Coordinates of C-alpha atoms in Angstrom, one line a residue:
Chain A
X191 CA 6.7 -25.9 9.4
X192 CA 10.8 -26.3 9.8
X193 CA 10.9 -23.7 7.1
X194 CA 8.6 -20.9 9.0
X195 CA 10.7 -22.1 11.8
X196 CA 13.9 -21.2 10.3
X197 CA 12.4 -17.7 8.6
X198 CA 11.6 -17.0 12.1
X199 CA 14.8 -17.3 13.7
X200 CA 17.3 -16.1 10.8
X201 CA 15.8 -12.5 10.9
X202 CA 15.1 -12.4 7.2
X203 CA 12.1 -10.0 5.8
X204 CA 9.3 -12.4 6.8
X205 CA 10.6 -12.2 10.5
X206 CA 7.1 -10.8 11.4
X207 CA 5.1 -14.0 9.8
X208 CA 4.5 -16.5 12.2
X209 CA 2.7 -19.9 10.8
X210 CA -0.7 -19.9 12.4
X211 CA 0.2 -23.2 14.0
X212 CA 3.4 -22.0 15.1
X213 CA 3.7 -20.9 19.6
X214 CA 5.9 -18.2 21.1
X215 CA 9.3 -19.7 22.4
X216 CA 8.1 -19.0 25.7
X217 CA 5.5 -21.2 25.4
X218 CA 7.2 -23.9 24.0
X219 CA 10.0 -23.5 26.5
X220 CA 7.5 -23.7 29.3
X221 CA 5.6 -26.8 27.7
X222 CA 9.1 -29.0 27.2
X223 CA 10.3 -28.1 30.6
X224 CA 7.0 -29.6 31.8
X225 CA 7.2 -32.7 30.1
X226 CA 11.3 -33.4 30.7
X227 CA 10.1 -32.9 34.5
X228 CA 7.2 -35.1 34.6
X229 CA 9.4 -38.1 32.3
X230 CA 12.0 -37.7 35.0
X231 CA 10.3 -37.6 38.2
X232 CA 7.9 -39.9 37.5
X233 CA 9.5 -42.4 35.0
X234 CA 13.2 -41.7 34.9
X235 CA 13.7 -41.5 38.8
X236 CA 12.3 -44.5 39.9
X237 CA 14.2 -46.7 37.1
X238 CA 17.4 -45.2 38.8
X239 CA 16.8 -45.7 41.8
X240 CA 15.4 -49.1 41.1
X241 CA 18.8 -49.9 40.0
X242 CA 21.3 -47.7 42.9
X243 CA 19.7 -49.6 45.2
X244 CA 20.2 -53.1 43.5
X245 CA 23.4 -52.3 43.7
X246 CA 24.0 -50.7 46.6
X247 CA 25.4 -53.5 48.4
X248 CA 27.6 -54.4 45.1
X249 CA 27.2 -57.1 42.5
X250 CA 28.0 -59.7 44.4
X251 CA 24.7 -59.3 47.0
X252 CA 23.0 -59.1 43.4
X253 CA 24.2 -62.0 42.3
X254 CA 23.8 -64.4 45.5
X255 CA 19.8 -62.7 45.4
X256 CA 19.0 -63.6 41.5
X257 CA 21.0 -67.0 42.5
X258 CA 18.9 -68.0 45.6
X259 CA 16.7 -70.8 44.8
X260 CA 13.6 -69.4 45.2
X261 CA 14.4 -66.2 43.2
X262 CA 15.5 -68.4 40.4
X263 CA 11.8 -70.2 40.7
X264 CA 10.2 -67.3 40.8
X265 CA 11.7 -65.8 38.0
X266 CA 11.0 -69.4 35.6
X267 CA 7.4 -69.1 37.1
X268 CA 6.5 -65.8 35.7
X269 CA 8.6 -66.6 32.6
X270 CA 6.5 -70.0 32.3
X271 CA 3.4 -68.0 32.9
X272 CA 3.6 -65.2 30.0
X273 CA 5.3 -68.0 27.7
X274 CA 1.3 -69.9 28.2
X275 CA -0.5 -66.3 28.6
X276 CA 0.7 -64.3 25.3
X277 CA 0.9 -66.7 22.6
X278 CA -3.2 -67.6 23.7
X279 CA -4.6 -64.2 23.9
X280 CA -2.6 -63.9 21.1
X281 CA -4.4 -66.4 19.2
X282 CA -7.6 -65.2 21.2
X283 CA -7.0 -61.5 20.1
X284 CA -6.3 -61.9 16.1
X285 CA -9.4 -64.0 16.1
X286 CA -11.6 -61.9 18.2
X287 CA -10.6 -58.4 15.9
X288 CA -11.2 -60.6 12.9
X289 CA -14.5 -61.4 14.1
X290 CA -15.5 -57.4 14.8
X291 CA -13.8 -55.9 11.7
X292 CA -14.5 -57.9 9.1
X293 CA -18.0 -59.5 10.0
X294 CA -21.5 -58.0 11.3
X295 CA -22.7 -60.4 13.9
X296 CA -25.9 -59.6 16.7
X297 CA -24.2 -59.1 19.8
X298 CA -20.7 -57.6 18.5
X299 CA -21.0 -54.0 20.9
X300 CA -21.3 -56.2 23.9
X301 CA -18.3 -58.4 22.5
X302 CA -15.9 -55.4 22.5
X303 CA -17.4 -54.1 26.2
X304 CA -16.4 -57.6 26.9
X305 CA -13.3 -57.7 25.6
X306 CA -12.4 -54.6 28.0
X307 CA -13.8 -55.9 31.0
X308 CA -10.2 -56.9 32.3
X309 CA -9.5 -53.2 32.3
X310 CA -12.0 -52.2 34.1
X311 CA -12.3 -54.9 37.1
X312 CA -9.4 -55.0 39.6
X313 CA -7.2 -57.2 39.0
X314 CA -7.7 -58.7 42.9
X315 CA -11.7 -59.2 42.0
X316 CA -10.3 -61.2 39.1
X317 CA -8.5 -63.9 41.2
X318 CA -11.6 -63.8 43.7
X319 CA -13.6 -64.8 40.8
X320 CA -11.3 -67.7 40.0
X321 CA -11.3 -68.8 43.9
X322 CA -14.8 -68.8 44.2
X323 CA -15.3 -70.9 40.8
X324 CA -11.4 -73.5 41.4
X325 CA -11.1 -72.9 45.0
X326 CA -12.3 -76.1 47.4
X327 CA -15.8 -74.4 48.1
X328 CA -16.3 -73.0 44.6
X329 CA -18.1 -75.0 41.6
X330 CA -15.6 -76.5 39.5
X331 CA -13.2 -76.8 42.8
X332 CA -13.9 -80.2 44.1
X333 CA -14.9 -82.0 40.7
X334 CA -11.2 -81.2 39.7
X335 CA -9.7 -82.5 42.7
X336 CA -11.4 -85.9 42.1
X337 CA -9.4 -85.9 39.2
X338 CA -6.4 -84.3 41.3
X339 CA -6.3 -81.3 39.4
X340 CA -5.1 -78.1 41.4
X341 CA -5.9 -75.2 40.5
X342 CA -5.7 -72.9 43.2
X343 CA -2.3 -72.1 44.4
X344 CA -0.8 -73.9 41.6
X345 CA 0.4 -73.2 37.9
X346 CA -3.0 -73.1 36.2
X347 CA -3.9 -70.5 38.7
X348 CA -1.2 -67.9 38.0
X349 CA -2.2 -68.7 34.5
X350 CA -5.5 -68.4 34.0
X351 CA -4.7 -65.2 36.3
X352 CA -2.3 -63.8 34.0
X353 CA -4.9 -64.6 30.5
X354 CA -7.4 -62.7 32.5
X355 CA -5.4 -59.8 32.9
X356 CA -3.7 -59.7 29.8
X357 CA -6.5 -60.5 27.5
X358 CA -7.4 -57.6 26.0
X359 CA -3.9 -56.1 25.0
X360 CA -3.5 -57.6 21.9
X361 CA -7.0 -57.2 20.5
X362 CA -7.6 -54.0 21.5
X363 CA -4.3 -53.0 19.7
X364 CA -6.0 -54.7 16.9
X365 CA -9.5 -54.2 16.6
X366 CA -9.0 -50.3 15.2
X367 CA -6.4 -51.0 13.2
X368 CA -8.6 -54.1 11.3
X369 CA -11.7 -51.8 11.3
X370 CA -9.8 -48.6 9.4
X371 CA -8.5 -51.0 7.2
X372 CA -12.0 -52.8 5.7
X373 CA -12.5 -56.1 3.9
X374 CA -11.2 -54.6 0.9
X375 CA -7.6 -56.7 0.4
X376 CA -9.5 -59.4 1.7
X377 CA -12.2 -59.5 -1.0
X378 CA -9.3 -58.9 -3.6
X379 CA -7.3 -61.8 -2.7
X380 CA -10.2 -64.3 -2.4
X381 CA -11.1 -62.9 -6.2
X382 CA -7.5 -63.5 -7.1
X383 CA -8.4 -67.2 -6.0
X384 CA -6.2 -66.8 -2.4
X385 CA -8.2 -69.2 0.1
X386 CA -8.9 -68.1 3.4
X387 CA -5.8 -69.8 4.6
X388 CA -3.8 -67.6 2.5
X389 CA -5.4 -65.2 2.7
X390 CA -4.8 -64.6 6.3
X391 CA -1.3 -65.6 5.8
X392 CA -0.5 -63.1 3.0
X393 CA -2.9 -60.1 3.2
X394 CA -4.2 -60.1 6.7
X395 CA -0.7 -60.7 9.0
X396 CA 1.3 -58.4 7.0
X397 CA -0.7 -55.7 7.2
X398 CA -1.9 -56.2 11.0
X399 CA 1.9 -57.6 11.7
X400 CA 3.3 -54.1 13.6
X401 CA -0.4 -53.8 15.8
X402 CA 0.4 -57.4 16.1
X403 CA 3.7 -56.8 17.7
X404 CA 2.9 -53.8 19.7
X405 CA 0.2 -56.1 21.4
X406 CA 2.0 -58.9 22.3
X407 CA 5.0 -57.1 23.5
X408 CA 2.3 -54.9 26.2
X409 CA 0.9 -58.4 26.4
X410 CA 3.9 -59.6 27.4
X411 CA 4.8 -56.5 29.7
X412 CA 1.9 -56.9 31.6
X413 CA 2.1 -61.0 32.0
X414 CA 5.2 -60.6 33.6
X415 CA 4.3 -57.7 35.7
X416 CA 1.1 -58.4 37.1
X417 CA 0.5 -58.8 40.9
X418 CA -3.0 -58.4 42.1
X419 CA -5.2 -61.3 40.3
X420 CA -2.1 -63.8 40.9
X421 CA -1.5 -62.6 44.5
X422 CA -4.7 -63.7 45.2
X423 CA -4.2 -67.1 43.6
X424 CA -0.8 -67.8 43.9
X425 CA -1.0 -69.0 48.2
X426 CA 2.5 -67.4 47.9
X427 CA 4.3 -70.6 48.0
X428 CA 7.8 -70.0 48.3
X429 CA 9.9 -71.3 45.4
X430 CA 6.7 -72.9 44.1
X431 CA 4.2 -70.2 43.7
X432 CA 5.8 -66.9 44.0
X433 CA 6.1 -65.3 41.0
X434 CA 8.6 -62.3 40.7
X435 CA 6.7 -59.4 41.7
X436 CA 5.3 -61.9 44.4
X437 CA 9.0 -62.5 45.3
X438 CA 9.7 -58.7 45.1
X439 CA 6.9 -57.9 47.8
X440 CA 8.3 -60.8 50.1
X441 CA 11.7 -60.2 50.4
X442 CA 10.5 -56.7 50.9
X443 CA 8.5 -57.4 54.0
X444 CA 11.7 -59.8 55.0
X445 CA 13.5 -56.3 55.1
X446 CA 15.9 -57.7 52.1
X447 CA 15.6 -54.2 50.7
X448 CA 18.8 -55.2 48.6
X449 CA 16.9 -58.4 47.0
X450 CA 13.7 -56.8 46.4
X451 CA 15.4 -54.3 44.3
X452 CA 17.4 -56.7 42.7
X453 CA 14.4 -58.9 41.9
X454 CA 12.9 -55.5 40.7
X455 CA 15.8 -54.6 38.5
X456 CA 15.4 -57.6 36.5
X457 CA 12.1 -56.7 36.1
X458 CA 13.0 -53.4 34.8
X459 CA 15.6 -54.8 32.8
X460 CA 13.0 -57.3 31.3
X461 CA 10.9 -54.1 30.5
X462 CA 14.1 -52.2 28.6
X463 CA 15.0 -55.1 27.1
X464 CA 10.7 -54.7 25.3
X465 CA 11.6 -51.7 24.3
X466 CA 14.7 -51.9 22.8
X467 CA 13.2 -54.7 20.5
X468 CA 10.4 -52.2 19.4
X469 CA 12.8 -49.5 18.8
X470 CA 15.1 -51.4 16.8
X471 CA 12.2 -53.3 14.9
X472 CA 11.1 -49.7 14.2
X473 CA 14.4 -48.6 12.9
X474 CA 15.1 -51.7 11.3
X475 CA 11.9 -51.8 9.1
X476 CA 11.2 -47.8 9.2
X477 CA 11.1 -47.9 5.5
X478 CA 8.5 -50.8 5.1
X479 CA 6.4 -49.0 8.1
X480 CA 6.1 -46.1 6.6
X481 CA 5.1 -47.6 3.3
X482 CA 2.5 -49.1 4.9
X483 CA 0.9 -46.1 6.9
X484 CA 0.6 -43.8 3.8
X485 CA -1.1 -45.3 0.9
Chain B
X910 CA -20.6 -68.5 -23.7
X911 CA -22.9 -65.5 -23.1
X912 CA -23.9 -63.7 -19.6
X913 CA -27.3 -64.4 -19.0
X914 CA -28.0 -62.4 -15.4
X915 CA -31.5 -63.7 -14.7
X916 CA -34.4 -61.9 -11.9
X917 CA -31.5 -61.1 -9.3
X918 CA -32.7 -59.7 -5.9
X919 CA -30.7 -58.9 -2.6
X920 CA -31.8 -57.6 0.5
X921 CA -30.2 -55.2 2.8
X922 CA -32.0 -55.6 5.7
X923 CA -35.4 -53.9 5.1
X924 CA -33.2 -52.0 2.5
X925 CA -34.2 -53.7 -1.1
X926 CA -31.0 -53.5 -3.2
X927 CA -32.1 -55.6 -6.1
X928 CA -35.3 -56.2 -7.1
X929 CA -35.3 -58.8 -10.4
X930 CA -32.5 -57.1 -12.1
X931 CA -31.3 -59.1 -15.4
X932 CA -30.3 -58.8 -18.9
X933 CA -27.8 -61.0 -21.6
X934 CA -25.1 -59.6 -23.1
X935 CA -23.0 -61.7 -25.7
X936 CA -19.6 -63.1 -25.1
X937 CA -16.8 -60.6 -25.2
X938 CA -18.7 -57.7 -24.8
X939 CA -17.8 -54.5 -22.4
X940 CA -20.8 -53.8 -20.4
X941 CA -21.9 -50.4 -18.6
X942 CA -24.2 -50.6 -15.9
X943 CA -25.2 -46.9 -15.6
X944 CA -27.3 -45.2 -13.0
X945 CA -27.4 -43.3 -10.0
X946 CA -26.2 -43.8 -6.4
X947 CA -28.3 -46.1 -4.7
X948 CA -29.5 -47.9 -7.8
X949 CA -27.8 -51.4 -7.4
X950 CA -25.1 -51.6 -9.9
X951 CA -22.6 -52.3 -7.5
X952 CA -24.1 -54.6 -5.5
X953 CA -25.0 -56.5 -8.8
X954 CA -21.2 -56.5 -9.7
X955 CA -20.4 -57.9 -6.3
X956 CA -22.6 -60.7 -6.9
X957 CA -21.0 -61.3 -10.1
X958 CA -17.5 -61.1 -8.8
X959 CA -19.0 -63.8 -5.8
X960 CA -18.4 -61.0 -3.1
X961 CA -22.1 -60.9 -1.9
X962 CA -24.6 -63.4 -2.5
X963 CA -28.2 -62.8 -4.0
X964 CA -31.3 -63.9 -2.4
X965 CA -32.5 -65.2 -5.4
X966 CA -32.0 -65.2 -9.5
X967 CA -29.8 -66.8 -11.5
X968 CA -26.5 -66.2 -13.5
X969 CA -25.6 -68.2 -16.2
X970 CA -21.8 -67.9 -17.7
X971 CA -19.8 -70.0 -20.3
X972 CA -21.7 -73.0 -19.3
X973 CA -21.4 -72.4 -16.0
X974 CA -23.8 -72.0 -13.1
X975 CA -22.2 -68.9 -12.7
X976 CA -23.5 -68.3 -9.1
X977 CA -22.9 -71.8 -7.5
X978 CA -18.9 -71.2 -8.1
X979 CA -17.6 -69.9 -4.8
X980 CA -16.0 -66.4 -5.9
X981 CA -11.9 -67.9 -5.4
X982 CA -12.8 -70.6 -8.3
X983 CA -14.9 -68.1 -10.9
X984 CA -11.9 -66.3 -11.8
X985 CA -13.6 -62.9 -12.1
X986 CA -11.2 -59.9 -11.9
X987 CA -12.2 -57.3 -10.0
X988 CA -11.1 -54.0 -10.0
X989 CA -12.2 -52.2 -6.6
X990 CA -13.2 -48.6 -6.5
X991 CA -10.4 -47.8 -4.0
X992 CA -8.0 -50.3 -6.1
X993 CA -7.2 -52.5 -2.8
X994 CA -4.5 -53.0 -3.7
X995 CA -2.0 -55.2 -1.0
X996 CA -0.2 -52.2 0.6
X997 CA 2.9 -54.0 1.8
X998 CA 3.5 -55.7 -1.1
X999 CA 5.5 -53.7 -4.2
X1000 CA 3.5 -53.8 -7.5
X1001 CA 5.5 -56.9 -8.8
X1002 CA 4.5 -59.2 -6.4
X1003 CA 0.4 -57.4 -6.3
X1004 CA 0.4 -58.9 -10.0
X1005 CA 2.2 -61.8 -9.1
X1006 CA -0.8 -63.0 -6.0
X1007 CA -3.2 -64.6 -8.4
X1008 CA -0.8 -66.9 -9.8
X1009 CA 1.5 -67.5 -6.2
X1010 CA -2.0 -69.0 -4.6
X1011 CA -2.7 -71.4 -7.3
X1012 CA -2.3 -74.7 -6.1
X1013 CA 1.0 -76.5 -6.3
X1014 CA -0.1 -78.1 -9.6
X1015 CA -1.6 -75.2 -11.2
X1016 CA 1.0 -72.7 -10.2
X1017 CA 3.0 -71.4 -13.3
X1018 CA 7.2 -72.2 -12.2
X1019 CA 8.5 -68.7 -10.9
X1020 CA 10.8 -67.8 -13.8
X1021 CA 7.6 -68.2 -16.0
X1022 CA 5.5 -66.0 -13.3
X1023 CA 8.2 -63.1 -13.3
X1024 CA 7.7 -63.3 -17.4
X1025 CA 3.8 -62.7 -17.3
X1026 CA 4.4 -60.1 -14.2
X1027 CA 6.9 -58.2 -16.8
X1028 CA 4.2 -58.7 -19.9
X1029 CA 1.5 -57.1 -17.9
X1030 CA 3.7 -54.4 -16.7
X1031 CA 4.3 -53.2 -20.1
X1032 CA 0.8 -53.7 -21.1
X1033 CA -0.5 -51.5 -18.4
X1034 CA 2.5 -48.9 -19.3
X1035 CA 4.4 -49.4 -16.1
X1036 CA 7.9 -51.1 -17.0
X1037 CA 9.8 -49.6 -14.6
X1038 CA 7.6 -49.4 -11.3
X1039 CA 7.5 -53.1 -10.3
X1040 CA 9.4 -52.5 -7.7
X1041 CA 8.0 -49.3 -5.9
X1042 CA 5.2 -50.0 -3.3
X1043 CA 1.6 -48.3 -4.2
X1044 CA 1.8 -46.0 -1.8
X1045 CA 4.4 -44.8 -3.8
X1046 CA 1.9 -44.4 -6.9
X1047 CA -0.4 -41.7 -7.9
X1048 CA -4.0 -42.8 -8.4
X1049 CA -3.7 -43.5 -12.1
X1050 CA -0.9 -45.5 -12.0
X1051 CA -2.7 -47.8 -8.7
X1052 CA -5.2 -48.0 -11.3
X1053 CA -3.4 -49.5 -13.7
X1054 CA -2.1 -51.6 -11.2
X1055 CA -5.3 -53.4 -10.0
X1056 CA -6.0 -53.7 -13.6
X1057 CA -2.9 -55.7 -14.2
X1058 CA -3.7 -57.5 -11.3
X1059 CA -7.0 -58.7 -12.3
X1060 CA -5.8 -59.6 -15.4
X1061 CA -3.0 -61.8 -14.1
X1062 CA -5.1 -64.5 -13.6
X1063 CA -6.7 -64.6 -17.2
X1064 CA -10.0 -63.9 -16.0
X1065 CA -13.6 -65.1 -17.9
X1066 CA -14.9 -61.9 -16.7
X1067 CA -13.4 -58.5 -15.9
X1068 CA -15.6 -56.2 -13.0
X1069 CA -14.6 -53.1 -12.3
X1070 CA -16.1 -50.9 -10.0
X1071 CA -15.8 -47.1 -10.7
X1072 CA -12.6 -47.7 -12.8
X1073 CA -12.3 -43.7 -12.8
X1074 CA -13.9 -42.7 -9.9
X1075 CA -11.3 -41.6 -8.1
X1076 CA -9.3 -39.9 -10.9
X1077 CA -9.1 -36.0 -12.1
X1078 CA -11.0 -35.6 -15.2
X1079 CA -7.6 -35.6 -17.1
X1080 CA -6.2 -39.2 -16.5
X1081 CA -10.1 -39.8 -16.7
X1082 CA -9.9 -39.1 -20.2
X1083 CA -6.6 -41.0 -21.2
X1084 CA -7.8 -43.9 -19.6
X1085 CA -10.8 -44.2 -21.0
X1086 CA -9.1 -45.3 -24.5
X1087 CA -6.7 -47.3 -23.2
X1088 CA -9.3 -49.4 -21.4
X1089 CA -11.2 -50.0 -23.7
X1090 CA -8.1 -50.6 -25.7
X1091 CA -7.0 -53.4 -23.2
X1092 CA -10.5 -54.6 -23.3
X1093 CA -10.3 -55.6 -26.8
X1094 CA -7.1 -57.2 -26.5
X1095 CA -8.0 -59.5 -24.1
X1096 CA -11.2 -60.5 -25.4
X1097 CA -12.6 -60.9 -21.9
X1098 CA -16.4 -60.3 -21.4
X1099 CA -16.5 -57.2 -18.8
X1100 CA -19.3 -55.0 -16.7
X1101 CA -18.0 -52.0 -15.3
X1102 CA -20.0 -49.9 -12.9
X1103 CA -20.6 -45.9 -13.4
X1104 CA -22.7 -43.2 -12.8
X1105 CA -20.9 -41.0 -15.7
X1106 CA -23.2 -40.8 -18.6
X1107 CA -20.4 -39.9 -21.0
X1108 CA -18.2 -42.6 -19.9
X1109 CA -20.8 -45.2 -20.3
X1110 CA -21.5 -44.3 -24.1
X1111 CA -18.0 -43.4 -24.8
X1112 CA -17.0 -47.0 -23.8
X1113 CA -19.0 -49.9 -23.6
X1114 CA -21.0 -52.0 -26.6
X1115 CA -23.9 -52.1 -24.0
X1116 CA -25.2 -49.8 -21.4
X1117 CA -27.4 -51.4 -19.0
X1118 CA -29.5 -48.2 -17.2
X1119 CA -30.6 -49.1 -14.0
X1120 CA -32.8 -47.7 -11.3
X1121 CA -33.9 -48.9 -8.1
X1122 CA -32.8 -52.4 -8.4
X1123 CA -33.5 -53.2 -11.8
X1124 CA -32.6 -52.7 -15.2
X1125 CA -34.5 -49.9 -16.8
X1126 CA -33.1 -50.2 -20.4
X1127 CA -30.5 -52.2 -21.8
X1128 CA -28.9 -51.6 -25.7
X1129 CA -26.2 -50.4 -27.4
X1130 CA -25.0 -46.7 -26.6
X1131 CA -26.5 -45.3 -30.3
X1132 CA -30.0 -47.1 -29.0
X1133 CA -30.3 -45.9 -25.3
X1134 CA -29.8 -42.6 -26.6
X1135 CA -31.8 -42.3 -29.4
X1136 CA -34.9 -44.4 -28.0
X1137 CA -34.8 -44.3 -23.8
X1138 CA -37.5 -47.1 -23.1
X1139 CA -38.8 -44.9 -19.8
X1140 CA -39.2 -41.8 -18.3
X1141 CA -36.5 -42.6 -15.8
X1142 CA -33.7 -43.7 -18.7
X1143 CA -34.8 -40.1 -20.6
X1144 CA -35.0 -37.9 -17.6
X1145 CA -31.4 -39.9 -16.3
X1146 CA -29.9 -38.9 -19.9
X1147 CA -31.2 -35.1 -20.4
X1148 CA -29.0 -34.3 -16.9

């Protein structure tokens, strides 16, 4: 392909050939100018302008925001909250891909439609659901206040609201990847005399570890960025239950465009930060990646 | 010590798979089961391996009620069709697994591990590749491989599914001798699966012909041939 390329451009005898896969330069001109646009408009812009305004006051209005008590909650609530989210659908998501790719069970279809569920309900149905079944006049409400166990408008709330959102990143990242790669090393190590335990441990993991990893980080993304289902449960407690999106959307409607942004920046800066572990995971292990893909 | 597969049937559903299959063949012999796609051989050496259970039969195997062992304690080497072989680790440490999962007090110390990883390398002619990953092998050399593999763990029975399968005729050829080669060195008793006429006679001591989930014919390559006990076995062998 980079050779055609070249043959193309340096005028040599086969000038005429064009590889059959191979677009005018108009077209491709056209295409790239399309997709620069839409990255920068849509994705680039925002990110900047997330940031100018932060800082449009100077650092010191930042700092005296990301300082302020309830900021500080806010941000150690949704930290606390994707700390107890990811590693369980973590654990929920290796073992519910296990179950599909490697076993044939009645019922597995309706396990995966399952699985997506999340994605397709709003995320503000989702908190509903929990009021109705933790909230005073639900089912489970008032049996877990005669222990004195809140639910609603507390920790376990936010929680539970995060693990519904975020449950099917990480086995849905998974589930293909277990699928194309059959029982085969499986069935080899257990005739080598590997137990299951080791099995998972040294033929499983390794080759589901990258999957793994893009999973959790979305996971991880979405736990901290999720508003909707935790709106609904959170009672928007200041400096209690207000978690930082929640705490973006207030100061907002306080007219603190200043601290919203800042709030948001961190966000955004928690978001970068994702993706520069990826990248330089990537480029760190590029080698050991690619050996894995081909084979 | 010989392999005495008794009456083994298997289900697939609806789908019979096996349907009484058996036959003995003596200690140390390398076994063909021969016969088309569809016929069982596979399936049988999966239940020999301890990768699928039968519904019913019996195995018997050096003393041992072959079929009661869970397949991580029979120490039957099996060589997969598509090699499986553990893609992110580099061919040393592939013929290393069998003996880093032993249990503490079975496990050989490491030095004496790297040894027998270096004495199978050479045995399976690849000295200088214990470091590459198999991606970075062509299909003759993953072969070899999975065969070094298997025999890390100094199996009481080598399987191998479609040893060839996925080879060009060529390498087909070479390693045909050199199998059979290894074979005799190590003594093991082994069943390999194929549907290659020529490769069956040219290699084993015993060519089981099977058909629709059972055995049709069992005997020595010189005997099948010369005497096929049914119409399938002679119809199989004029194609």
């Amino acid at each position: 392909m980079a050779r055609f390329f070249f043959n193309g451009r340096s005028g040599s005898r086969r000038r005429s050939f064009r590889s059959p896969t191979e677009d005018s330069a108009a077209l491709k001109l056209t295409l790239s100018a399309i997709a620069i646009a839409f990255v920068g408009v849509f994705l680039l812009l925002p990110l900047l302008v997330v940031f100018t305004e932060a800082f449009a006051e100077g650092w010191d209005h930042v700092w005296t925001t990301i300082t302020d008590p309830d900021s500080l909650a806010a941000i150690k609530l949704s930290l606390t909250a994707a700390a107890i989210a990811v590693p369980l659908n973590t654990v929920f998501g290796i073992s519910a891909a296990w179950a599909i790719a490697k076993f044939d069970f009645p019922g597995k279809t309706f396990l995966v439609t399952l699985i997506d569920l999340p994605f397709s309900v709003s995320p503000v149905v989702a908190g509903l659901i929990y009021v109705l079944v933790f909230g005073m006049q639900g089912w489970l409400g008032p049996t877990l206040a005669g222990y004195d166990i809140r639910v609603l408008f507390a920790l376990p709330g936010i929680v539970l609201a995060t693990i519904f959102v975020t449950f099917p990143f990480v086995a849905r990242e998974l589930i293909p990847l277990m699928v194309d790669q059959g029982r085969d090393e499986e069935e080899a190590a257990v005739s080598l005399g590997a137990n299951g335990f080791q099995t998972f441990l040294r033929v499983t993991l390794p080759n589901i570890k990258w999957g793994l990893l893009y999973g959790i980080l979305l996971c991880n993304a979405r736990a901290l960025g999720e508003f909707g289902a935790v709106s609904v449960l959170s009672g928007h407690i200041r400096g209690e239950t207000n978690t930082m999106p929640l705490h973006v959307q207030l100061l907002y409607d306080n007219y603190d465009y200043v601290g919203a942004f800042a709030i948001a920046a961190i966000l955004a800066m928690l978001a970068l930060l994702t993706l520069a572990v990826k990248s330089f995971l990537e480029w760190r292990y590029a080698d050991e990646l690619a050996a894995s893909h081909r084979h | 010590m010989s392999l005495v597969i008794d009456a083994i049937t298997k289900k697939y559903g609806r789908f019979p798979a096996l349907n009484g299959a058996g036959f003995t063949a003596p200690d140390g012999a390398f076994v063909a089961l021969l016969g088309p796609s569809g016929s069982g051989k596979t399936t049988l050496l999966r239940i020999l391996g301890g990768l699928e259970a039968p519904d019913s039969g019996t195995v018997r195997f050096a003393d041992l009620n072959w079929l009661d062992m869970p397949a991580r304690e029979r120490r039957a080497g099996f060589v997969f069709q598509q090699y499986a072989l553990f893609r992110h680790m580099t061919v040393a440490k592939n013929i290393a697994f069998g003996l880093e999962v032993r249990p503490r007090s079975e496990r050989p110390a490491r030095a004496d591990i790297a040894r027998r990883v270096e004495e199978l390398l050479e045995l399976v002619q690849l000295q200088d590749l214990g470091k590459r990953y198999p991606s970075q092998l062509s299909g003759g050399q993953r072969q070899r491989v999975a065969l070094a593999r298997a025999l890390a763990i100094e199996p009481r029975m080598l399987l191998l599914d479609e040893p060839f399968g996925a080879l060009d005729a060529k390498v087909r050829k070479e390693l045909r001798e050199w199998l059979r080669h290894i074979h005799d060195k190590a003594g093991v008793t082994s069943v390999f699966v194929t549907h290659d006429q020529e490769e069956a006679f040219a290699m084993a001591d015993l060519v089981a012909v099977m058909n629709k989930g059972r055995i049709e014919q069992v005997g020595t390559p010189a005997d099948v041939r010369r005497e096929p006990k049914t119409a399938f076995v002679s119809d199989f062998l004029s194609n």
